[in-house]
Short mmCIF file of C-alpha atoms in Angstrom, two decimals:
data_model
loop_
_atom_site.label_atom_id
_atom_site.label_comp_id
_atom_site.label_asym_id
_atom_site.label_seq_id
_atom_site.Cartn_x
_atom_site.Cartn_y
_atom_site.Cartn_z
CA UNK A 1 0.00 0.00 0.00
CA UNK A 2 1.12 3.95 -0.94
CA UNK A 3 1.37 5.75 2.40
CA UNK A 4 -1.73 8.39 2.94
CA UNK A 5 -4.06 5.32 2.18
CA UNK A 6 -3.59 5.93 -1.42
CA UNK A 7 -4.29 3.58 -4.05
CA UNK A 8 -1.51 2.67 -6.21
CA UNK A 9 -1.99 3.35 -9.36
CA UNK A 10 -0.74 0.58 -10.91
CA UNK A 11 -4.08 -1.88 -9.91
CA UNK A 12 -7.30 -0.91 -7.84
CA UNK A 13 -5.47 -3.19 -5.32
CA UNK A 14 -2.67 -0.73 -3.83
CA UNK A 15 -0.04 -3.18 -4.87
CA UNK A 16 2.40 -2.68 -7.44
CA UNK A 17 1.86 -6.19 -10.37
CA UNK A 18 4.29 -8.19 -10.64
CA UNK A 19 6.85 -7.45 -13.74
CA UNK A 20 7.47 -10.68 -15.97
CA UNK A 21 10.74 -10.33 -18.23
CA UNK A 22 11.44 -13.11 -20.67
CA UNK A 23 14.94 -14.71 -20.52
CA UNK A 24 17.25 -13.27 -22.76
CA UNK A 25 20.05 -15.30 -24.40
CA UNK A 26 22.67 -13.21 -22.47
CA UNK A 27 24.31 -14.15 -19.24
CA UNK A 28 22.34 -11.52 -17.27
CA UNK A 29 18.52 -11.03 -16.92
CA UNK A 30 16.76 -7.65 -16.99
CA UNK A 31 15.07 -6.95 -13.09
CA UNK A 32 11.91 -4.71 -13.25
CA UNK A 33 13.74 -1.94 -11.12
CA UNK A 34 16.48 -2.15 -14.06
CA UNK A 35 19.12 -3.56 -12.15
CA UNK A 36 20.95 -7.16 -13.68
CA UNK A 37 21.16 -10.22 -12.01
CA UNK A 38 22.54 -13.24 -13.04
CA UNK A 39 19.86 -16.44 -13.97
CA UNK A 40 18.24 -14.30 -16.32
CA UNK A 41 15.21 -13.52 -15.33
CA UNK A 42 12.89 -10.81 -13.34
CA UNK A 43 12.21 -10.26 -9.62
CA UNK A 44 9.29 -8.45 -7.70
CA UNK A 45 11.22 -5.55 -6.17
CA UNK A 46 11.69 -6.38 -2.18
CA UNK A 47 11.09 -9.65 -2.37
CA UNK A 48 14.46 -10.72 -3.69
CA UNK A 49 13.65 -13.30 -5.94
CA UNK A 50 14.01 -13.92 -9.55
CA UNK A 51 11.47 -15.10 -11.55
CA UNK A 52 12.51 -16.91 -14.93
CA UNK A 53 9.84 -17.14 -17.38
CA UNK A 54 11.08 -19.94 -20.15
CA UNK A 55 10.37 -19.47 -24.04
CA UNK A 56 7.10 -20.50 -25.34
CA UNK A 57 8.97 -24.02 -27.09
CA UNK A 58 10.87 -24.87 -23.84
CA UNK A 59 14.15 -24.41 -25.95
CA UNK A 60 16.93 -21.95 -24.98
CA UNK A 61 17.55 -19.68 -28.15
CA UNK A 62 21.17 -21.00 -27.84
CA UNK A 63 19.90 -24.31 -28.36
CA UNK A 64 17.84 -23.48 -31.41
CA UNK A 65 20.66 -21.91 -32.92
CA UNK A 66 22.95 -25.14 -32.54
CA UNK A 67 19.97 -27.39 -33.44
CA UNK A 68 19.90 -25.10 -36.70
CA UNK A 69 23.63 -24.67 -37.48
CA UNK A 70 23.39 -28.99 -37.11
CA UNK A 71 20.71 -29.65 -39.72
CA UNK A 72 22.02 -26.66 -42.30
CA UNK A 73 25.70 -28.50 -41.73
CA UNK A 74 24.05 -31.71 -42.53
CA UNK A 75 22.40 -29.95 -45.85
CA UNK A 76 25.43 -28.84 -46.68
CA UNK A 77 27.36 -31.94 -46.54
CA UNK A 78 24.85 -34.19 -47.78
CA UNK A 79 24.74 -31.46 -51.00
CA UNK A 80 28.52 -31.93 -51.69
CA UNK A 81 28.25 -35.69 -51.47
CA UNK A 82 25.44 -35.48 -53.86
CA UNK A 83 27.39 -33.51 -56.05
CA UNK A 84 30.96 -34.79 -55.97
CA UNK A 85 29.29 -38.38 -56.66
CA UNK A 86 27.13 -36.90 -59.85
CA UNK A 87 30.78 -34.44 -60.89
CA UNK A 88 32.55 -38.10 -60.88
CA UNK A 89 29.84 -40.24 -62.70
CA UNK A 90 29.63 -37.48 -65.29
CA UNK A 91 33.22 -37.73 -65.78
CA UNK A 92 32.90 -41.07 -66.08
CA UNK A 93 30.44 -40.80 -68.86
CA UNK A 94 31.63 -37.98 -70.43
CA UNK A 95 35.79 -38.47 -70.23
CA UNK A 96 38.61 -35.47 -70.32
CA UNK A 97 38.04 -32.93 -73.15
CA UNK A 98 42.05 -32.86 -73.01
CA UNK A 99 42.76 -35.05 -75.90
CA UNK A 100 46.52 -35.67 -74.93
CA UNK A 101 45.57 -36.38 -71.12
CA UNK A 102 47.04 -39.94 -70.63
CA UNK A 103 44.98 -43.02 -69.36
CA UNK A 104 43.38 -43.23 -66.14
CA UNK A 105 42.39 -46.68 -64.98
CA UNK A 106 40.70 -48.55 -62.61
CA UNK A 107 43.05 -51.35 -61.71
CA UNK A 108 40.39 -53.14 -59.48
CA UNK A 109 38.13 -52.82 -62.50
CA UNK A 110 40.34 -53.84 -64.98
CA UNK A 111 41.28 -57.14 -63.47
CA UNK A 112 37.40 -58.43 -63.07
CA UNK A 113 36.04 -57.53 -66.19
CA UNK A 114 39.47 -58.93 -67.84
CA UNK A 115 39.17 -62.18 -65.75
CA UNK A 116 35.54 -61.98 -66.83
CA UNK A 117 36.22 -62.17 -70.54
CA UNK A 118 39.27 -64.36 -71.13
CA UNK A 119 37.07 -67.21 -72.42
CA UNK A 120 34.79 -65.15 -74.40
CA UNK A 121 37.93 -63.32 -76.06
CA UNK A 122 39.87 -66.77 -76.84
CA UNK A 123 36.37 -68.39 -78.32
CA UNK A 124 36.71 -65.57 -81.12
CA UNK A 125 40.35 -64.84 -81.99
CA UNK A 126 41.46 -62.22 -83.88
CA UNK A 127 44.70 -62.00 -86.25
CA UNK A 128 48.44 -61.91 -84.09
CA UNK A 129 50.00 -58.99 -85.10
CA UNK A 130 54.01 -59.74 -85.34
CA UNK A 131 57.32 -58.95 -86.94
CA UNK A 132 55.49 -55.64 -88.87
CA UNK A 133 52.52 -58.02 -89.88
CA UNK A 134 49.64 -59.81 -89.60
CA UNK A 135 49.46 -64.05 -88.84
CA UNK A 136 46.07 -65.43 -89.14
CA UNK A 137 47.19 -68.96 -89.53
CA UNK A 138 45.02 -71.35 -86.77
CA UNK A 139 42.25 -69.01 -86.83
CA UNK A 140 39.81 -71.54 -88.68
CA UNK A 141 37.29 -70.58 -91.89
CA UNK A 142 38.57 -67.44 -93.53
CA UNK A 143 34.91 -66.02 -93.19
CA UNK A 144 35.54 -64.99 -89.92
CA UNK A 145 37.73 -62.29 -91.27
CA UNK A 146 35.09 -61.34 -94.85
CA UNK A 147 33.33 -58.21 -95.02
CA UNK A 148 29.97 -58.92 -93.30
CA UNK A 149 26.72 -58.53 -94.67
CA UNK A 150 26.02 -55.52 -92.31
CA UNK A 151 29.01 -53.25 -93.04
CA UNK A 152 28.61 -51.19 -89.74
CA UNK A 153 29.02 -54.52 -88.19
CA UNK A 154 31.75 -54.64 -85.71
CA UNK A 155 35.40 -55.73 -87.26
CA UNK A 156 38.06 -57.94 -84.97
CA UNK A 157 41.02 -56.60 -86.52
CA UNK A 158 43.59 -58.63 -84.55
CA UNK A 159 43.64 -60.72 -81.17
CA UNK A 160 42.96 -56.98 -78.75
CA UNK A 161 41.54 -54.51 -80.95
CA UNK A 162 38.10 -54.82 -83.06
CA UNK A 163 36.71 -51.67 -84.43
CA UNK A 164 32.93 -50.39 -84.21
CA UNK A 165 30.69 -48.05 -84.82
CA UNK A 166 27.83 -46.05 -82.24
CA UNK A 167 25.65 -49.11 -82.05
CA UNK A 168 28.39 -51.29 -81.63
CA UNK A 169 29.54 -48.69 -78.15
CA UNK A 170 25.66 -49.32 -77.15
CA UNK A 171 25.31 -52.90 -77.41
CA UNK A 172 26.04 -53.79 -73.70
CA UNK A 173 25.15 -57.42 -74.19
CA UNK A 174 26.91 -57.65 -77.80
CA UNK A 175 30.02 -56.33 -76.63
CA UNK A 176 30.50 -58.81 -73.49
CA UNK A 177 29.74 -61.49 -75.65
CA UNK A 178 32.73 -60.44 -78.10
CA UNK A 179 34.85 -60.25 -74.68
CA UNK A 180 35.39 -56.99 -74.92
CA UNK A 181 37.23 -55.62 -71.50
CA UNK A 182 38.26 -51.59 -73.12
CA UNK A 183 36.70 -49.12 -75.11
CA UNK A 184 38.87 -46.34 -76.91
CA UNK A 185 36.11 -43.62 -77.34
CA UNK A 186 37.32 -41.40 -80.25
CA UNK A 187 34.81 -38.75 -80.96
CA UNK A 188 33.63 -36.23 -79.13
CA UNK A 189 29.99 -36.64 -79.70
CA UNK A 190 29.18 -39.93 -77.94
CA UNK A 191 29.54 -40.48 -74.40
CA UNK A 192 30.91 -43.66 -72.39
CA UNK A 193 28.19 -45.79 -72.28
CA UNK A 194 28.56 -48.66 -69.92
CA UNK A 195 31.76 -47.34 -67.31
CA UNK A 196 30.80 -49.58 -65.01
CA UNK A 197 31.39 -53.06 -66.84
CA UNK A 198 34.51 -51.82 -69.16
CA UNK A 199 37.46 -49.83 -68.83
CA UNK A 200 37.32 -46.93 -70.95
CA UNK A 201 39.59 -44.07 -72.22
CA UNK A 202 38.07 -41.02 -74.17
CA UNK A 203 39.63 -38.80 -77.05
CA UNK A 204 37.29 -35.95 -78.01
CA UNK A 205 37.81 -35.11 -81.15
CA UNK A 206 36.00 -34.23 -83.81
CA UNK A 207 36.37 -35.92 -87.65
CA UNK A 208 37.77 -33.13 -89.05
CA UNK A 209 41.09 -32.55 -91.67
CA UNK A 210 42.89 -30.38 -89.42
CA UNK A 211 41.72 -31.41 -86.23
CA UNK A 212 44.72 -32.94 -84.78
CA UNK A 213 44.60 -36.61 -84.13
CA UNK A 214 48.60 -36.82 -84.81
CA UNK A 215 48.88 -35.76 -81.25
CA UNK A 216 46.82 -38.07 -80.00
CA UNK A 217 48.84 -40.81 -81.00
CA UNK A 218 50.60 -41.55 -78.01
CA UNK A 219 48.35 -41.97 -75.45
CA UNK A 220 45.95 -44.16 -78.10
CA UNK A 221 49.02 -46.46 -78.10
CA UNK A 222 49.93 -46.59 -74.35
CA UNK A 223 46.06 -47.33 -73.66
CA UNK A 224 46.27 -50.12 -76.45
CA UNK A 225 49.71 -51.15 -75.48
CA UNK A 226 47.99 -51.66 -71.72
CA UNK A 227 44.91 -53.82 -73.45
CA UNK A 228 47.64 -55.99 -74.98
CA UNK A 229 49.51 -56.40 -71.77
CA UNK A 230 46.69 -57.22 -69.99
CA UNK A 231 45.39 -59.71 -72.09
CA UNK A 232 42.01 -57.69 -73.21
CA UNK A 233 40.36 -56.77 -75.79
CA UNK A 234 39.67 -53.48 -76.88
CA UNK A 235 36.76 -51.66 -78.58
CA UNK A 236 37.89 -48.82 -81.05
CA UNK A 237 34.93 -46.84 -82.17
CA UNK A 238 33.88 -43.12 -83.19
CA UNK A 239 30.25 -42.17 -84.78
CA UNK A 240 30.26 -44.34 -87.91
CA UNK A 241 33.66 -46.60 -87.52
CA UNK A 242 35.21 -45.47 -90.79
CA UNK A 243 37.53 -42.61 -89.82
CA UNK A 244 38.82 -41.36 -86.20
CA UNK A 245 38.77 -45.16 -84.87
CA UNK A 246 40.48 -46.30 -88.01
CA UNK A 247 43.02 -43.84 -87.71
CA UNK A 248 44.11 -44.30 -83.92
CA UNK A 249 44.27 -48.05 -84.84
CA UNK A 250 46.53 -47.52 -87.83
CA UNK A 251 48.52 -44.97 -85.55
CA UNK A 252 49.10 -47.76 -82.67
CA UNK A 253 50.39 -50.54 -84.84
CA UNK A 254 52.92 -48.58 -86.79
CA UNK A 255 54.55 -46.95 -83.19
CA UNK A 256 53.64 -50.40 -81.29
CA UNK A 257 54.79 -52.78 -83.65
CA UNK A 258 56.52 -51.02 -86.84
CA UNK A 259 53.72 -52.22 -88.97
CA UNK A 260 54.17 -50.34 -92.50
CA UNK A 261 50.97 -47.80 -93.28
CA UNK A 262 50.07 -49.16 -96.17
CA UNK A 263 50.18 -53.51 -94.72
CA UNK A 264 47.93 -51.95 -91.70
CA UNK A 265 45.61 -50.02 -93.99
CA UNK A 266 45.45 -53.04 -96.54
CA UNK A 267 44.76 -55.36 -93.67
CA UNK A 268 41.90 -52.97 -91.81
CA UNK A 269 40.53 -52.27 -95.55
CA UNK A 270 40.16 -55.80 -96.08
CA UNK A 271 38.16 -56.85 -93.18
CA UNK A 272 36.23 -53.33 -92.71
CA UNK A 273 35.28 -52.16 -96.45
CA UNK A 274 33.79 -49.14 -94.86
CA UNK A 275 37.63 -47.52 -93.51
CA UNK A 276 38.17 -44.79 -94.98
CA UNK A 277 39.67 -41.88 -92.81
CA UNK A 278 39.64 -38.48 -94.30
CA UNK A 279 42.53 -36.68 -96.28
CA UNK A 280 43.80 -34.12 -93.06
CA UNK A 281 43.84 -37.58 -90.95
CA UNK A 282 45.42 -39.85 -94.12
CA UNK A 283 48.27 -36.97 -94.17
CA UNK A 284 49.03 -37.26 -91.31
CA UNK A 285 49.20 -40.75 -91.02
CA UNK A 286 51.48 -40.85 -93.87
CA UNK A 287 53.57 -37.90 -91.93
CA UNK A 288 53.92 -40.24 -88.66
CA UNK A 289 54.75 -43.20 -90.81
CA UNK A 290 58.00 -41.33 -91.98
CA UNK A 291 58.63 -39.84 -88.55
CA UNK A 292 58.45 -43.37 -86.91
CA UNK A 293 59.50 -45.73 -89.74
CA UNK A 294 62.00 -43.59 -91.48
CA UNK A 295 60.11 -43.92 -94.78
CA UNK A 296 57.19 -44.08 -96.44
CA UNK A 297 55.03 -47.20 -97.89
CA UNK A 298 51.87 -44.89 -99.36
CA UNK A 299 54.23 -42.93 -101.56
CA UNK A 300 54.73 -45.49 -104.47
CA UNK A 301 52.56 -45.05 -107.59
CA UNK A 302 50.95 -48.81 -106.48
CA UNK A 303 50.31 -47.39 -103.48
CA UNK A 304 46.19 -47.36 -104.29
CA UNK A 305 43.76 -44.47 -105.17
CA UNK A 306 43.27 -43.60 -101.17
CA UNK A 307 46.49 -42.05 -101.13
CA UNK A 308 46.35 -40.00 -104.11
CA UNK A 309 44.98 -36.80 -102.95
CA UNK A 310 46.54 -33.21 -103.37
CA UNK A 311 47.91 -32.79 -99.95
CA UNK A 312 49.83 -35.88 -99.74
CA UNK A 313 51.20 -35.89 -103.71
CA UNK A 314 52.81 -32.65 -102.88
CA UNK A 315 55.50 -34.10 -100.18
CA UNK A 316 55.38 -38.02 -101.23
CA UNK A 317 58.07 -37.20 -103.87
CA UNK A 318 60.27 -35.66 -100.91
CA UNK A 319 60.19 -38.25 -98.44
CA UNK A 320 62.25 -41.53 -98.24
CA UNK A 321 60.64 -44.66 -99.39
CA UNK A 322 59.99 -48.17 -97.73
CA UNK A 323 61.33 -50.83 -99.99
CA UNK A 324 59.80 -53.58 -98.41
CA UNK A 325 56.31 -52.27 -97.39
CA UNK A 326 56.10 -56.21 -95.07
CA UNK A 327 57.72 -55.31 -91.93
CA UNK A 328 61.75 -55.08 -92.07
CA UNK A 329 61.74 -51.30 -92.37
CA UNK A 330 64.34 -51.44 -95.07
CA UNK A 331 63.87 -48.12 -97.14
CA UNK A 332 65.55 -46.27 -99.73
CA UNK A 333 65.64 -42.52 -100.95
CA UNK A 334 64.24 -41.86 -104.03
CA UNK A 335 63.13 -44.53 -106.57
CA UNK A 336 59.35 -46.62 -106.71
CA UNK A 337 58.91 -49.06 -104.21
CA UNK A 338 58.31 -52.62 -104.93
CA UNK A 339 55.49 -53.57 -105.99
CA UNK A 340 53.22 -56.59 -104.69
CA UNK A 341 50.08 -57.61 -102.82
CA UNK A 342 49.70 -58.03 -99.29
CA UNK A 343 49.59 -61.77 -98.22
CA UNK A 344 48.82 -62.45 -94.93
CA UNK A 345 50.44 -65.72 -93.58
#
């Protein structure tokens, strides 16, 4: 009560109401009279106690900003997962766009799907490239090897590589029957199809004269040179099967195994009609032949129509010819090479 028998004003009662402060998230609460105590809460002046009036959700605020930082963390982690996992499989799919990057491969992989497809592989041999050539002797019916009815059908040039087209890449099932274990994507158009069930390498690259598949040459050959040391077999194959894929193939025998240009195009010619790179990748096929055989086989006037084109007939006259085009790199400067057809023994 007010002295005088006043009524406070506060209430018709005479007493002053009690003043109800929420907690704050500080250490200190806020008293009515405006003095701070610690606990946080409010007191009735005189009576010395402090009166803590929780939150409406029972939480502390410092709780519900932990509980909040925890399940944005959590967001945030489970995001980058997410996205790291769908960055890889996209690689996966898609390959390096840096044509000379060299090959990346699974090891684990490798070894199952090789393991996998040793008897498939051995149930349909391919021709044993050796000594510069080809040896098909022991392979059976000479059909095996004819230009099949289907020319976009896929081609077993030798014992690891067989060439293909797009629908050949596709064909899970068709593939694994073949015993297929690698798959040289070179184009830039087509993505790798089935990454988990072979072991792929990607050159994107477009079928163009003066796009540069010369450089490119290298790491076709070390990722061939791998399928062969392995014991696999490897799928070749750009859009159509008739161009880039022929031309990495050609490029990997004569730096592998010092096969001659023109015994590796006669050979892939024979068994895949449809090969026929164009004239920017022919010259430079004809280039690396020199650069890695010391000569050339393609420059002789029996050389065939597909290396008589404008580009080439200005520098074949130039360059040092192979005298035997079968393997024993003999050559000679100047003069018409010998003349003969390719027999395969």
């Amino acid at each position: 009560m007010v002295s005088g028998g006043a009524v406070h004003p506060y209430n018709g009662l005479g007493e002053r109401p009690t003043v109800r402060v929420p907690r704050r998230s500080g250490e200190y609460g806020q008293y009515a009279s405006g003095e701070r105590t610690p606990g946080g809460g409010a007191r009735t002046p005189g009576s010395g106690k402090a009166i803590v009036v929780a939150p409406a959700d029972g939480l502390d605020s410092r709780q519900r900003a932990r509980k909040r930082f925890r399940k944005v963390r959590t967001m945030v982690v489970a995001s980058q997962a997410f996205s790291d996992a769908g960055r890889q499989r996209r690689e996966r799919r898609e390959g390096s766009r840096d044509i000379t990057a060299p090959p990346v491969v699974d090891d684990d992989l490798e070894l199952r799907v090789v393991e996998a497809a040793r008897r498939k592989a051995h149930a349909t041999r391919g021709p044993r490239v050796a000594n510069g050539g080809f040896v098909t002797s022991g392979l059976g019916a000479p059909r095996m090897f004819a230009a099949p009815d289907d020319i976009r059908k896929r081609t077993i040039v030798s014992q690891h590589i067989v060439l293909g087209c797009r629908e050949d890449a596709m064909d899970l099932k068709g593939l694994q029957e073949l015993g297929v274990t690698h798959v040289l994507n070179a184009c830039s158009q087509l993505p790798n199809y089935h990454p988990d069930h072979f072991v792929y390498h990607k050159i994107a690259i477009l079928d163009a004269p003066k796009a540069p598949i010369v450089t490119c040459a290298e790491v076709a050959a070390q990722f061939l040179q791998r399928v062969e040391r392995v014991g696999g077999r490897c799928l070749v194959h750009c859009i159509a099967g008739s161009s880039r894929s022929v031309t990495l193939t050609l490029m990997h025998l004569m730096i592998s195994h010092r096969v001659p240009l023109h015994v590796g195009f006669h050979h892939v010619n024979r068994m895949r009609p449809q090969a026929n790179p164009n004239e920017g990748f022919k010259l430079q096929l004809a280039l690396l032949e020199v650069k890695v055989l010391g000569g050339s086989s393609v420059a002789a006037k029996d050389a065939g129509t597909q290396w008589a084109f404008y580009e080439w007939n200005v520098r074949k006259a130039t360059v040092p010819q192979i005298k035997d085009r079968y393997g024993k790199g003999q050559h000679a400067r100047g003069g018409n090479a010998e003349s003969s057809s390719c027999v395969l023994s």
